Amino acid sequence: MRVLLVASECAPFVKTGGLADVVGALPKALAGKGVEARVILPCYPALRGVAEKGTAKIPLGRIQGGTATLIAAEEEGISLLLLDAPHLFERGGGIYLDEAGRDWADNAQRFAALSEAAARVAIDGFDGWFPDILHAHDWQAGLAPWYLRQRGSGLPCVMTIHNIAFQGVFGSDLIGPLNLDPKGYSVSGYEFWGKISTMKAGIVASNRVTTVSPTYARELLSNEFGMGMEGLLQSRKTDLIGILNGIDLDVWNPETDPDIPENYSARALNRKSASRTALEKRFALTPAVDAPLFCVISRLTEQKGLDLLLQALPTLVSRGARLALLGTGDKGLEDAFRRASAQHPGIVGTIIGYDERLSHLMQAGSDAIIVPSRFEPCGLTQLYGLRYGTLPVVARTGGLADTVIDASDAAMKSGCATGFQFAPTTAEALADTIDRACNLFLDRKAWTAVMRNAMRHPVGWDASADAYRAVFQTLLDEARQRKAPA
Ligand code: ADP
C-alpha cells in the first residue's frame, strides 16, 4: 500500500507544532505495517541541504507564478518529495509568518501550489511511483483532495484535522488565482461564510476525515468546538474518526535522552533528581523537596489557557511549589510570565523562546507538567510527561481527556492513575487540582506509584499506525468494490 502524505511541516526538518511531529513519525510507524509512505513538503531554506542530496528531479513547469521542481530525497528515514518553488518558499522569516510576524500575504498561493503538486503526483505519479491513497494534513493541504476531484480522479483521500481553529480562510477573489472551479463556491463545496476555506475543501473532497483524538472527534460536532465546521462535520459523522497521536519513543526516552544529565528509568527513578537540579539552575529556582516542581512547555496563546495558570499562581506559590515555563507567543502572556518571575524570584522561572533541547531537560527534571488548554485536539507534551514520569495536570478536553487517567480515589485504589484532570477549564478548577497534586506529592509512595503507571502507559505510534492503516485499507476495499462489476 502506498500513501502520499501532504503537509506543510515535518519534524525534524521544519516544525511549528504537533503537526510536524505527527507527519515526521507516521511514515516510520506505517513502514512497520507494510505501508510505503512519502511526504510531499515545500522546499523551505531549511531543506535546501536535503534537496541537494536529492535522488530524482521532475520539472513541474509553472505553478502559482513561477517555475517549480519536485525533488525526491531520503532523510532521517523519511521519503520526501520536496516542492522546490523558490518564488514561494525561498525566503527568510517563518514558514507561515514574515519577519514582522504577519501571515505571508501569499499563503493561499503557497499552499495551493503544494496541493497542486500533490494532486499531480497522485494522478501522474512520480518517477513511476503512484500512491493508492492521498492523506492531506490540515488546511495547508486541504486543496489537494479538492484538485484531485476537480480533475475527475476518484483516488481515495483522507483529510486529517490537527486543529480546526486554523481553517485556511481566504477571500473569494482568489477563486481564479487558485484555479478553483467556480461551481465549487457553494455550501456543499469550498465556500465558507462568503469566503474560501481550504480546510473545508479538503473535508468535502475526502472519503474519510480523521482527527487526532476520539474526544476531539466528538467535540468537533458541537458549536463550542466546531468553529463553524460543526454542521458539515455532523453531516459526515460516520466518516469522522479520532485516532490518537503517538510520540517517537526513540527521541523521547529518559533511558537514552542525550539532553539530560543522567538517564533514568521506572526502575531507577532516583536518577531523575540530576535533571531536577540542572533544571533548577537553568531557571534560577530555589531547591525544595516537599512540593512539586511544575513545568509548562507551550505556545503562549489563548488556546493553551495559560492565563488561567497566571490566575492560579497564588495557590501554587502558597503551597511552596515552583514553576518553570518555556514558551513563546502572545506578547501579553510573555510579559505576564516575565512579571510573575520578577515577583516570585526562585519560585517562578520563565524562559521566553523555543528550545527543543531545554524541553527535554524540563520533561525530565520536573515533577509535573501543566496543560490547561481550552481545547486540545491531541496534545503532545502530556504524552512526553507520561513517558518521563512527569505527571500531567490537564484540562479534561480533547486528547488530554483521552490520555491521562485522573488520580481520583477510585483510580488510586485500583492502581491505574497517571496524572490529574480538571474540569471545567477555569482558574478555580486548575488551582484546586494544583492543590490536589501538592497533597499527593507529600505521599511519596503514592506519587511514585503514579509515576510508574505513567511511564508504563503506551504512548508510542503502534496502535495509532494500525488505526490509520485500517482506515486506508477500508478505503482501498471500498474502491475495489466500486470497480468490481455488480
Ligand atoms: P500545538 O501543536 O498545539 O502547539 P502540541 O502539544 O500538539 O501543541 O505540540 C507542541 C509541540 O511543540 C511539542 O513537541 C512541544 O514540546 C513543542 N513546543 C511547544 N513550545 C515549545 C517551546 N517553547 N520550546 C520547545 N518546544 C516547544
Short mmCIF file of C-alpha atoms and ligand atoms in Angstrom, two decimals:
data_model
loop_
_atom_site.label_atom_id
_atom_site.label_comp_id
_atom_site.label_asym_id
_atom_site.label_seq_id
_atom_site.Cartn_x
_atom_site.Cartn_y
_atom_site.Cartn_z
CA MET A 1 0.00 0.00 0.00
CA ARG A 2 1.37 3.41 -0.99
CA VAL A 3 0.32 6.62 0.70
CA LEU A 4 1.20 10.20 -0.18
CA LEU A 5 1.16 12.47 2.87
CA VAL A 6 0.70 16.16 2.05
CA ALA A 7 1.82 18.59 4.74
CA SER A 8 3.45 21.96 5.35
CA GLU A 9 5.72 20.78 8.18
CA CYS A 10 7.59 17.63 9.08
CA ALA A 11 9.86 17.02 12.07
CA PRO A 12 12.81 17.11 12.39
CA PHE A 13 13.16 19.40 9.34
CA VAL A 14 10.55 22.12 9.88
CA LYS A 15 8.30 22.40 12.89
CA THR A 16 5.98 24.93 14.45
CA GLY A 17 3.84 22.47 16.41
CA GLY A 18 2.47 18.97 16.86
CA LEU A 19 1.54 18.64 13.18
CA ALA A 20 5.24 18.33 12.33
CA ASP A 21 5.78 15.61 14.93
CA VAL A 22 2.92 13.57 13.51
CA VAL A 23 3.98 13.93 9.88
CA GLY A 24 7.57 13.03 10.82
CA ALA A 25 6.63 9.98 12.87
CA LEU A 26 3.70 8.46 10.96
CA PRO A 27 5.65 7.33 7.85
CA LYS A 28 8.14 5.42 10.00
CA ALA A 29 5.36 3.84 12.06
CA LEU A 30 3.47 2.88 8.90
CA ALA A 31 6.58 1.34 7.34
CA GLY A 32 6.45 -1.34 10.02
CA LYS A 33 2.89 -2.14 8.90
CA GLY A 34 3.67 -2.65 5.23
CA VAL A 35 2.63 0.85 4.17
CA GLU A 36 5.03 2.78 1.96
CA ALA A 37 4.55 6.47 2.75
CA ARG A 38 6.05 9.52 1.09
CA VAL A 39 5.73 13.07 2.36
CA ILE A 40 5.34 15.97 -0.06
CA LEU A 41 6.62 19.12 1.61
CA PRO A 42 7.66 22.62 0.47
CA CYS A 43 11.41 23.02 -0.01
CA TYR A 44 11.95 25.76 2.60
CA PRO A 45 15.51 27.09 3.10
CA ALA A 46 15.97 24.62 5.99
CA LEU A 47 15.54 21.79 3.47
CA ARG A 48 17.95 23.11 0.85
CA GLY A 49 20.75 20.81 2.05
CA VAL A 50 18.44 17.78 1.87
CA ALA A 51 17.30 18.78 -1.63
CA GLU A 52 20.91 18.95 -2.79
CA LYS A 53 21.24 15.27 -1.93
CA GLY A 54 18.09 14.51 -3.97
CA THR A 55 17.91 11.26 -5.92
CA ALA A 56 15.43 12.30 -8.64
CA LYS A 57 14.11 15.58 -10.02
CA ILE A 58 11.00 16.22 -12.08
CA PRO A 59 10.16 19.65 -13.51
CA LEU A 60 6.57 20.69 -12.90
CA GLY A 61 6.59 23.77 -15.15
CA ARG A 62 4.93 26.89 -13.81
CA ILE A 63 2.90 26.76 -10.59
CA GLN A 64 1.45 29.87 -8.98
CA GLY A 65 3.57 32.35 -10.90
CA GLY A 66 6.95 30.65 -11.04
CA THR A 67 8.86 27.56 -12.06
CA ALA A 68 8.65 24.53 -9.78
CA THR A 69 10.54 21.27 -9.50
CA LEU A 70 9.83 18.18 -7.44
CA ILE A 71 12.88 16.60 -5.81
CA ALA A 72 12.90 13.14 -4.20
CA ALA A 73 15.17 12.73 -1.17
CA GLU A 74 15.59 10.26 1.67
CA GLU A 75 16.49 11.77 5.02
CA GLU A 76 16.11 10.66 8.64
CA GLY A 77 14.29 7.55 7.46
CA ILE A 78 11.61 9.60 5.69
CA SER A 79 10.99 9.52 1.96
CA LEU A 80 10.45 13.14 0.93
CA LEU A 81 9.17 14.83 -2.21
CA LEU A 82 10.29 18.44 -1.93
CA LEU A 83 8.42 21.10 -3.85
CA ASP A 84 11.18 23.41 -4.96
CA ALA A 85 9.42 26.66 -5.89
CA PRO A 86 11.80 29.46 -4.86
CA HIS A 87 9.28 32.21 -5.65
CA LEU A 88 7.03 30.78 -2.91
CA PHE A 89 9.30 29.17 -0.33
CA GLU A 90 12.86 30.51 -0.61
CA ARG A 91 12.66 33.40 1.84
CA GLY A 92 13.60 34.45 5.37
CA GLY A 93 11.11 34.70 8.23
CA GLY A 94 8.97 31.76 9.33
CA ILE A 95 7.18 29.16 7.28
CA TYR A 96 3.82 30.92 7.69
CA LEU A 97 4.84 34.34 9.02
CA ASP A 98 7.07 37.10 7.71
CA GLU A 99 9.82 38.78 9.73
CA ALA A 100 7.24 41.10 11.31
CA GLY A 101 5.13 38.15 12.49
CA ARG A 102 2.33 38.65 9.94
CA ASP A 103 0.94 35.86 7.73
CA TRP A 104 2.73 35.86 4.39
CA ALA A 105 0.40 37.72 2.01
CA ASP A 106 0.62 34.85 -0.50
CA ASN A 107 -0.01 31.94 1.90
CA ALA A 108 -3.07 30.89 -0.13
CA GLN A 109 -0.96 30.63 -3.28
CA ARG A 110 1.97 28.97 -1.48
CA PHE A 111 -0.07 26.11 -0.10
CA ALA A 112 -2.30 25.87 -3.15
CA ALA A 113 0.94 25.18 -5.03
CA LEU A 114 1.81 22.39 -2.58
CA SER A 115 -1.67 20.92 -3.03
CA GLU A 116 -1.45 21.25 -6.82
CA ALA A 117 1.89 19.43 -6.86
CA ALA A 118 0.46 16.68 -4.63
CA ALA A 119 -2.54 16.22 -6.93
CA ARG A 120 -0.19 15.91 -9.90
CA VAL A 121 1.86 13.22 -8.15
CA ALA A 122 -1.35 11.42 -7.24
CA ILE A 123 -2.55 11.44 -10.85
CA ASP A 124 0.66 11.29 -12.91
CA GLY A 125 2.91 9.53 -10.39
CA PHE A 126 6.50 10.47 -9.57
CA ASP A 127 9.16 8.57 -11.45
CA GLY A 128 6.84 5.56 -11.75
CA TRP A 129 5.63 5.77 -8.13
CA PHE A 130 1.83 6.05 -7.82
CA PRO A 131 0.08 6.41 -4.45
CA ASP A 132 -3.04 4.38 -3.63
CA ILE A 133 -4.19 6.97 -1.07
CA LEU A 134 -3.71 10.70 -0.62
CA HIS A 135 -3.50 11.80 3.01
CA ALA A 136 -3.88 15.56 3.49
CA HIS A 137 -2.94 17.28 6.77
CA ASP A 138 -4.68 20.48 7.86
CA TRP A 139 -5.71 23.49 5.81
CA GLN A 140 -2.37 23.82 4.04
CA ALA A 141 -3.07 20.53 2.26
CA GLY A 142 -6.85 20.87 2.00
CA LEU A 143 -6.88 21.77 -1.68
CA ALA A 144 -5.02 18.57 -2.64
CA PRO A 145 -8.13 16.32 -2.42
CA TRP A 146 -10.18 19.11 -3.97
CA TYR A 147 -7.89 19.47 -7.03
CA LEU A 148 -7.98 15.67 -7.43
CA ARG A 149 -11.78 15.67 -7.59
CA GLN A 150 -11.74 18.70 -9.87
CA ARG A 151 -9.67 16.64 -12.32
CA GLY A 152 -12.12 13.75 -12.07
CA SER A 153 -9.82 11.49 -10.02
CA GLY A 154 -11.53 9.11 -7.60
CA LEU A 155 -8.31 8.31 -5.73
CA PRO A 156 -9.25 7.67 -2.07
CA CYS A 157 -8.41 10.67 0.12
CA VAL A 158 -8.13 11.10 3.88
CA MET A 159 -8.17 14.55 5.47
CA THR A 160 -6.69 14.84 8.94
CA ILE A 161 -7.70 17.78 11.12
CA HIS A 162 -4.92 18.61 13.58
CA ASN A 163 -6.60 21.81 14.72
CA ILE A 164 -9.94 23.13 13.43
CA ALA A 165 -9.01 26.63 14.60
CA PHE A 166 -6.84 27.05 11.50
CA GLN A 167 -9.21 26.83 8.54
CA GLY A 168 -7.33 28.32 5.58
CA VAL A 169 -9.85 31.10 5.01
CA PHE A 170 -9.19 33.44 2.07
CA GLY A 171 -11.19 35.96 0.04
CA SER A 172 -13.38 34.71 -2.81
CA ASP A 173 -11.36 36.92 -5.19
CA LEU A 174 -8.80 34.07 -5.11
CA ILE A 175 -11.14 31.55 -6.81
CA GLY A 176 -9.50 32.30 -10.17
CA PRO A 177 -5.88 32.65 -8.98
CA LEU A 178 -6.11 29.35 -7.08
CA ASN A 179 -7.57 27.61 -10.16
CA LEU A 180 -10.71 26.61 -8.29
CA ASP A 181 -13.79 25.63 -10.26
CA PRO A 182 -16.28 28.47 -9.55
CA LYS A 183 -19.06 25.85 -9.33
CA GLY A 184 -17.45 24.64 -6.10
CA TYR A 185 -18.13 28.00 -4.47
CA SER A 186 -21.26 26.78 -2.68
CA VAL A 187 -22.42 25.44 0.67
CA SER A 188 -21.62 21.92 -0.46
CA GLY A 189 -18.20 22.97 -1.79
CA TYR A 190 -15.32 25.11 -0.57
CA GLU A 191 -17.41 28.19 0.23
CA PHE A 192 -17.35 29.10 3.93
CA TRP A 193 -19.31 32.11 5.17
CA GLY A 194 -18.73 34.06 1.96
CA LYS A 195 -15.07 33.10 1.66
CA ILE A 196 -12.92 30.18 0.58
CA SER A 197 -11.84 27.63 3.20
CA THR A 198 -9.17 25.18 2.12
CA MET A 199 -9.84 23.09 5.24
CA LYS A 200 -13.48 22.78 4.20
CA ALA A 201 -12.47 21.92 0.64
CA GLY A 202 -10.36 19.07 2.00
CA ILE A 203 -13.13 17.76 4.23
CA VAL A 204 -15.72 17.89 1.46
CA ALA A 205 -13.48 16.20 -1.11
CA SER A 206 -12.12 13.43 1.15
CA ASN A 207 -13.60 9.97 1.71
CA ARG A 208 -12.71 9.97 5.40
CA VAL A 209 -11.92 12.70 7.87
CA THR A 210 -9.73 11.87 10.80
CA THR A 211 -8.73 13.94 13.76
CA VAL A 212 -6.17 13.36 16.46
CA SER A 213 -8.21 12.02 19.37
CA PRO A 214 -11.60 10.35 19.89
CA THR A 215 -12.78 13.07 22.31
CA TYR A 216 -11.84 15.86 19.87
CA ALA A 217 -13.74 13.97 17.13
CA ARG A 218 -16.86 14.18 19.33
CA GLU A 219 -16.19 17.77 20.38
CA LEU A 220 -15.87 18.88 16.75
CA LEU A 221 -19.59 18.14 16.29
CA SER A 222 -20.53 20.80 18.85
CA ASN A 223 -20.98 24.57 18.46
CA GLU A 224 -18.46 25.11 21.22
CA PHE A 225 -15.55 23.36 19.47
CA GLY A 226 -16.54 23.03 15.79
CA MET A 227 -15.70 26.67 14.97
CA GLY A 228 -18.34 26.87 12.25
CA MET A 229 -17.49 23.48 10.72
CA GLU A 230 -19.77 21.53 13.11
CA GLY A 231 -22.72 21.35 10.66
CA LEU A 232 -20.53 19.97 7.90
CA LEU A 233 -18.87 17.50 10.26
CA GLN A 234 -22.23 16.36 11.63
CA SER A 235 -23.24 15.53 8.06
CA ARG A 236 -20.02 13.46 7.78
CA LYS A 237 -20.32 11.97 11.26
CA THR A 238 -19.90 8.38 10.12
CA ASP A 239 -16.76 9.31 8.17
CA LEU A 240 -15.16 11.16 11.10
CA ILE A 241 -12.66 9.09 13.08
CA GLY A 242 -10.50 10.02 16.07
CA ILE A 243 -7.02 8.47 16.12
CA LEU A 244 -4.67 9.50 18.92
CA ASN A 245 -1.22 10.75 18.05
CA GLY A 246 1.74 8.82 19.37
CA ILE A 247 5.21 10.09 20.16
CA ASP A 248 8.61 9.00 18.90
CA LEU A 249 9.79 6.58 21.59
CA ASP A 250 13.42 6.87 20.49
CA VAL A 251 13.53 10.65 20.68
CA TRP A 252 11.56 10.81 23.92
CA ASN A 253 13.21 8.19 26.07
CA PRO A 254 14.56 9.02 29.55
CA GLU A 255 16.78 5.92 29.37
CA THR A 256 18.78 7.27 26.41
CA ASP A 257 17.95 11.00 26.13
CA PRO A 258 21.23 12.82 25.34
CA ASP A 259 19.85 16.17 26.55
CA ILE A 260 19.59 15.23 30.22
CA PRO A 261 22.48 14.94 32.72
CA GLU A 262 21.65 11.43 33.90
CA ASN A 263 19.44 8.86 32.21
CA TYR A 264 16.78 7.13 34.28
CA SER A 265 14.01 4.57 34.08
CA ALA A 266 10.95 3.47 36.05
CA ARG A 267 13.29 1.14 37.98
CA ALA A 268 15.82 3.88 38.77
CA LEU A 269 13.69 6.94 39.45
CA ASN A 270 16.18 8.42 41.90
CA ARG A 271 18.37 9.37 38.92
CA LYS A 272 15.69 11.85 37.81
CA SER A 273 17.00 14.20 40.51
CA ALA A 274 20.10 15.13 38.47
CA SER A 275 17.79 16.63 35.82
CA ARG A 276 15.81 18.42 38.51
CA THR A 277 18.98 20.07 39.85
CA ALA A 278 20.06 21.11 36.34
CA LEU A 279 16.59 22.50 35.69
CA GLU A 280 16.56 24.47 38.95
CA LYS A 281 19.89 26.02 37.93
CA ARG A 282 18.69 26.85 34.44
CA PHE A 283 15.55 28.61 35.74
CA ALA A 284 17.20 30.05 38.89
CA LEU A 285 14.73 28.18 41.13
CA THR A 286 15.30 27.62 44.84
CA PRO A 287 15.59 23.89 45.61
CA ALA A 288 12.72 22.42 47.65
CA VAL A 289 11.80 18.85 48.48
CA ASP A 290 8.30 18.85 49.88
CA ALA A 291 6.41 20.41 46.98
CA PRO A 292 6.42 19.61 43.26
CA LEU A 293 8.29 21.43 40.54
CA PHE A 294 5.69 22.11 37.83
CA CYS A 295 6.60 22.95 34.25
CA VAL A 296 4.91 24.30 31.13
CA ILE A 297 6.24 23.91 27.56
CA SER A 298 3.85 25.62 25.20
CA ARG A 299 2.89 28.11 22.60
CA LEU A 300 1.56 31.07 24.58
CA THR A 301 -1.87 31.55 23.05
CA GLU A 302 -5.49 31.82 24.16
CA GLN A 303 -5.99 28.13 23.25
CA LYS A 304 -3.41 26.94 25.74
CA GLY A 305 -5.21 28.52 28.73
CA LEU A 306 -2.07 29.85 30.38
CA ASP A 307 -3.91 32.95 31.55
CA LEU A 308 -5.72 30.51 33.88
CA LEU A 309 -2.38 29.40 35.26
CA LEU A 310 -1.46 33.04 35.95
CA GLN A 311 -4.66 33.32 37.98
CA ALA A 312 -3.93 30.05 39.80
CA LEU A 313 -0.33 31.05 40.65
CA PRO A 314 -1.15 32.23 44.19
CA THR A 315 -2.19 28.65 45.06
CA LEU A 316 0.98 27.19 43.57
CA VAL A 317 3.13 29.72 45.41
CA SER A 318 1.27 29.29 48.73
CA ARG A 319 1.94 25.55 48.59
CA GLY A 320 5.70 26.10 48.27
CA ALA A 321 5.67 24.61 44.76
CA ARG A 322 7.70 26.01 41.86
CA LEU A 323 7.06 26.64 38.18
CA ALA A 324 9.40 26.56 35.16
CA LEU A 325 7.81 27.90 31.99
CA LEU A 326 9.23 27.75 28.46
CA GLY A 327 7.14 29.30 25.74
CA THR A 328 6.68 31.92 23.12
CA GLY A 329 3.68 33.61 21.55
CA ASP A 330 1.33 36.38 22.67
CA LYS A 331 3.33 39.33 23.91
CA GLY A 332 0.83 39.96 26.71
CA LEU A 333 1.30 36.45 28.10
CA GLU A 334 5.07 36.58 27.65
CA ASP A 335 5.19 39.80 29.67
CA ALA A 336 2.81 38.48 32.32
CA PHE A 337 5.01 35.42 32.96
CA ARG A 338 8.15 37.58 33.00
CA ARG A 339 6.45 39.76 35.61
CA ALA A 340 5.42 36.69 37.63
CA SER A 341 9.07 35.58 37.70
CA ALA A 342 10.18 39.00 38.88
CA GLN A 343 7.50 38.95 41.59
CA HIS A 344 8.38 35.43 42.76
CA PRO A 345 12.12 35.01 42.31
CA GLY A 346 13.29 31.46 42.91
CA ILE A 347 9.70 30.20 42.65
CA VAL A 348 8.55 31.08 39.14
CA GLY A 349 11.11 30.83 36.33
CA THR A 350 10.29 31.96 32.79
CA ILE A 351 12.26 31.46 29.60
CA ILE A 352 10.69 33.04 26.54
CA GLY A 353 11.76 31.23 23.40
CA TYR A 354 11.65 27.93 21.55
CA ASP A 355 14.24 25.42 22.72
CA GLU A 356 13.81 21.75 21.85
CA ARG A 357 16.76 20.54 23.98
CA LEU A 358 15.66 22.51 27.02
CA SER A 359 12.19 21.00 26.63
CA HIS A 360 13.77 17.55 27.13
CA LEU A 361 15.51 18.67 30.33
CA MET A 362 12.22 20.14 31.57
CA GLN A 363 10.32 16.93 30.95
CA ALA A 364 13.00 15.01 32.83
CA GLY A 365 13.60 17.45 35.68
CA SER A 366 10.03 18.41 36.62
CA ASP A 367 7.60 16.51 38.81
CA ALA A 368 4.50 17.55 36.88
CA ILE A 369 3.57 19.29 33.63
CA ILE A 370 0.58 21.63 33.43
CA VAL A 371 -1.54 21.71 30.25
CA PRO A 372 -4.62 23.86 30.92
CA SER A 373 -5.82 24.12 27.29
CA ARG A 374 -9.28 25.46 26.48
CA PHE A 375 -9.28 22.96 23.64
CA GLU A 376 -6.60 20.47 22.68
CA PRO A 377 -7.02 18.22 19.63
CA CYS A 378 -4.45 15.74 20.99
CA GLY A 379 -1.56 17.45 22.74
CA LEU A 380 1.93 16.01 22.87
CA THR A 381 3.58 17.50 25.94
CA GLN A 382 1.37 15.46 28.30
CA LEU A 383 2.46 12.30 26.42
CA TYR A 384 6.13 13.20 26.88
CA GLY A 385 5.30 13.86 30.53
CA LEU A 386 3.84 10.36 30.93
CA ARG A 387 6.94 8.83 29.37
CA TYR A 388 9.25 10.81 31.67
CA GLY A 389 7.25 10.14 34.85
CA THR A 390 6.35 13.84 34.97
CA LEU A 391 2.70 13.72 35.92
CA PRO A 392 0.38 15.64 33.59
CA VAL A 393 -2.07 18.11 35.13
CA VAL A 394 -4.51 18.62 32.26
CA ALA A 395 -7.84 20.18 31.36
CA ARG A 396 -10.43 17.49 30.61
CA THR A 397 -10.74 18.20 26.88
CA GLY A 398 -9.78 16.60 23.55
CA GLY A 399 -6.74 14.35 23.59
CA LEU A 400 -5.85 15.44 27.12
CA ALA A 401 -9.02 13.70 28.34
CA ASP A 402 -8.13 10.57 26.36
CA THR A 403 -4.54 10.15 27.53
CA VAL A 404 -4.42 10.95 31.24
CA ILE A 405 -6.16 8.95 34.00
CA ASP A 406 -7.06 11.22 36.90
CA ALA A 407 -5.74 10.30 40.35
CA SER A 408 -9.25 10.05 41.79
CA ASP A 409 -9.77 7.94 44.91
CA ALA A 410 -11.11 5.10 42.77
CA ALA A 411 -8.20 5.24 40.30
CA MET A 412 -5.69 5.36 43.16
CA LYS A 413 -7.31 2.33 44.76
CA SER A 414 -7.30 0.34 41.55
CA GLY A 415 -3.75 1.50 40.75
CA CYS A 416 -4.34 2.95 37.28
CA ALA A 417 -3.93 6.72 37.84
CA THR A 418 -1.38 8.50 35.62
CA GLY A 419 -1.94 12.20 36.39
CA PHE A 420 -4.60 14.81 37.12
CA GLN A 421 -7.55 16.14 35.15
CA PHE A 422 -9.63 19.19 35.90
CA ALA A 423 -12.98 20.46 34.64
CA PRO A 424 -14.43 22.91 33.88
CA THR A 425 -11.50 24.75 32.32
CA THR A 426 -11.38 27.55 34.89
CA ALA A 427 -8.69 29.06 37.08
CA GLU A 428 -10.52 27.79 40.20
CA ALA A 429 -10.61 24.19 38.98
CA LEU A 430 -6.94 24.41 37.96
CA ALA A 431 -5.97 25.86 41.36
CA ASP A 432 -7.88 23.06 43.15
CA THR A 433 -6.05 20.47 41.07
CA ILE A 434 -2.63 22.04 41.69
CA ASP A 435 -3.57 21.82 45.37
CA ARG A 436 -4.55 18.15 44.92
CA ALA A 437 -1.23 17.41 43.18
CA CYS A 438 0.66 19.09 46.03
CA ASN A 439 -1.21 16.89 48.55
CA LEU A 440 -0.40 13.68 46.68
CA PHE A 441 3.24 14.75 46.35
CA LEU A 442 3.55 14.63 50.14
CA ASP A 443 2.73 10.90 50.00
CA ARG A 444 5.93 9.82 48.26
CA LYS A 445 4.85 6.20 47.94
CA ALA A 446 1.56 7.07 46.25
CA TRP A 447 3.21 9.68 43.96
CA THR A 448 5.91 7.20 42.92
CA ALA A 449 3.27 4.58 42.11
CA VAL A 450 1.52 7.06 39.81
CA MET A 451 4.87 7.92 38.18
CA ARG A 452 5.44 4.25 37.42
CA ASN A 453 1.93 3.87 35.97
CA ALA A 454 2.51 6.94 33.81
CA MET A 455 5.79 5.58 32.48
CA ARG A 456 4.12 2.26 31.59
CA HIS A 457 1.25 3.93 29.72
CA PRO A 458 1.56 3.16 25.97
CA VAL A 459 2.28 6.43 24.16
CA GLY A 460 4.03 5.16 21.02
CA TRP A 461 2.73 5.01 17.47
CA ASP A 462 1.99 1.32 17.23
CA ALA A 463 -1.76 1.32 17.92
CA SER A 464 -2.30 4.57 16.01
CA ALA A 465 -0.43 3.34 12.95
CA ASP A 466 -2.68 0.25 12.99
CA ALA A 467 -5.72 2.52 13.13
CA TYR A 468 -4.54 4.64 10.16
CA ARG A 469 -3.72 1.51 8.22
CA ALA A 470 -7.22 0.17 8.89
CA VAL A 471 -8.76 3.42 7.55
CA PHE A 472 -6.59 3.22 4.40
CA GLN A 473 -7.42 -0.46 3.90
CA THR A 474 -11.17 0.17 4.18
CA LEU A 475 -10.91 2.86 1.52
CA LEU A 476 -9.00 0.56 -0.82
CA ASP A 477 -11.59 -2.18 -0.27
CA GLU A 478 -14.40 0.27 -1.00
CA ALA A 479 -12.64 1.48 -4.15
CA ARG A 480 -12.18 -2.12 -5.32
CA GLN A 481 -15.86 -2.87 -4.72
CA ARG A 482 -16.87 0.20 -6.72
CA LYS A 483 -14.73 -1.02 -9.63
CA ALA A 484 -15.96 -4.62 -9.48
CA PRO A 485 -18.97 -5.35 -11.70
CA ALA A 486 -22.21 -5.81 -9.72
P1 ADP B 1 0.49 22.51 19.41
O1 ADP B 1 0.77 21.71 18.18
O2 ADP B 1 -0.91 23.00 19.53
O3 ADP B 1 1.47 23.62 19.65
P2 ADP B 1 1.20 20.06 20.85
O4 ADP B 1 1.24 19.75 22.31
O5 ADP B 1 0.45 19.14 19.97
O6 ADP B 1 0.67 21.56 20.70
O7 ADP B 1 2.69 20.12 20.28
C1 ADP B 1 3.58 21.10 20.69
C2 ADP B 1 4.99 20.64 20.36
O8 ADP B 1 5.87 21.75 20.33
C3 ADP B 1 5.55 19.69 21.39
O9 ADP B 1 6.50 18.86 20.77
C4 ADP B 1 6.24 20.66 22.38
O10 ADP B 1 7.26 20.05 23.13
C5 ADP B 1 6.80 21.67 21.41
N1 ADP B 1 6.96 23.01 21.97
C6 ADP B 1 6.00 23.95 22.17
N2 ADP B 1 6.53 25.09 22.63
C7 ADP B 1 7.86 24.88 22.75
C8 ADP B 1 8.98 25.68 23.15
N3 ADP B 1 8.80 26.94 23.53
N4 ADP B 1 10.20 25.13 23.12
C9 ADP B 1 10.38 23.84 22.73
N5 ADP B 1 9.38 23.04 22.32
C10 ADP B 1 8.14 23.54 22.32
#
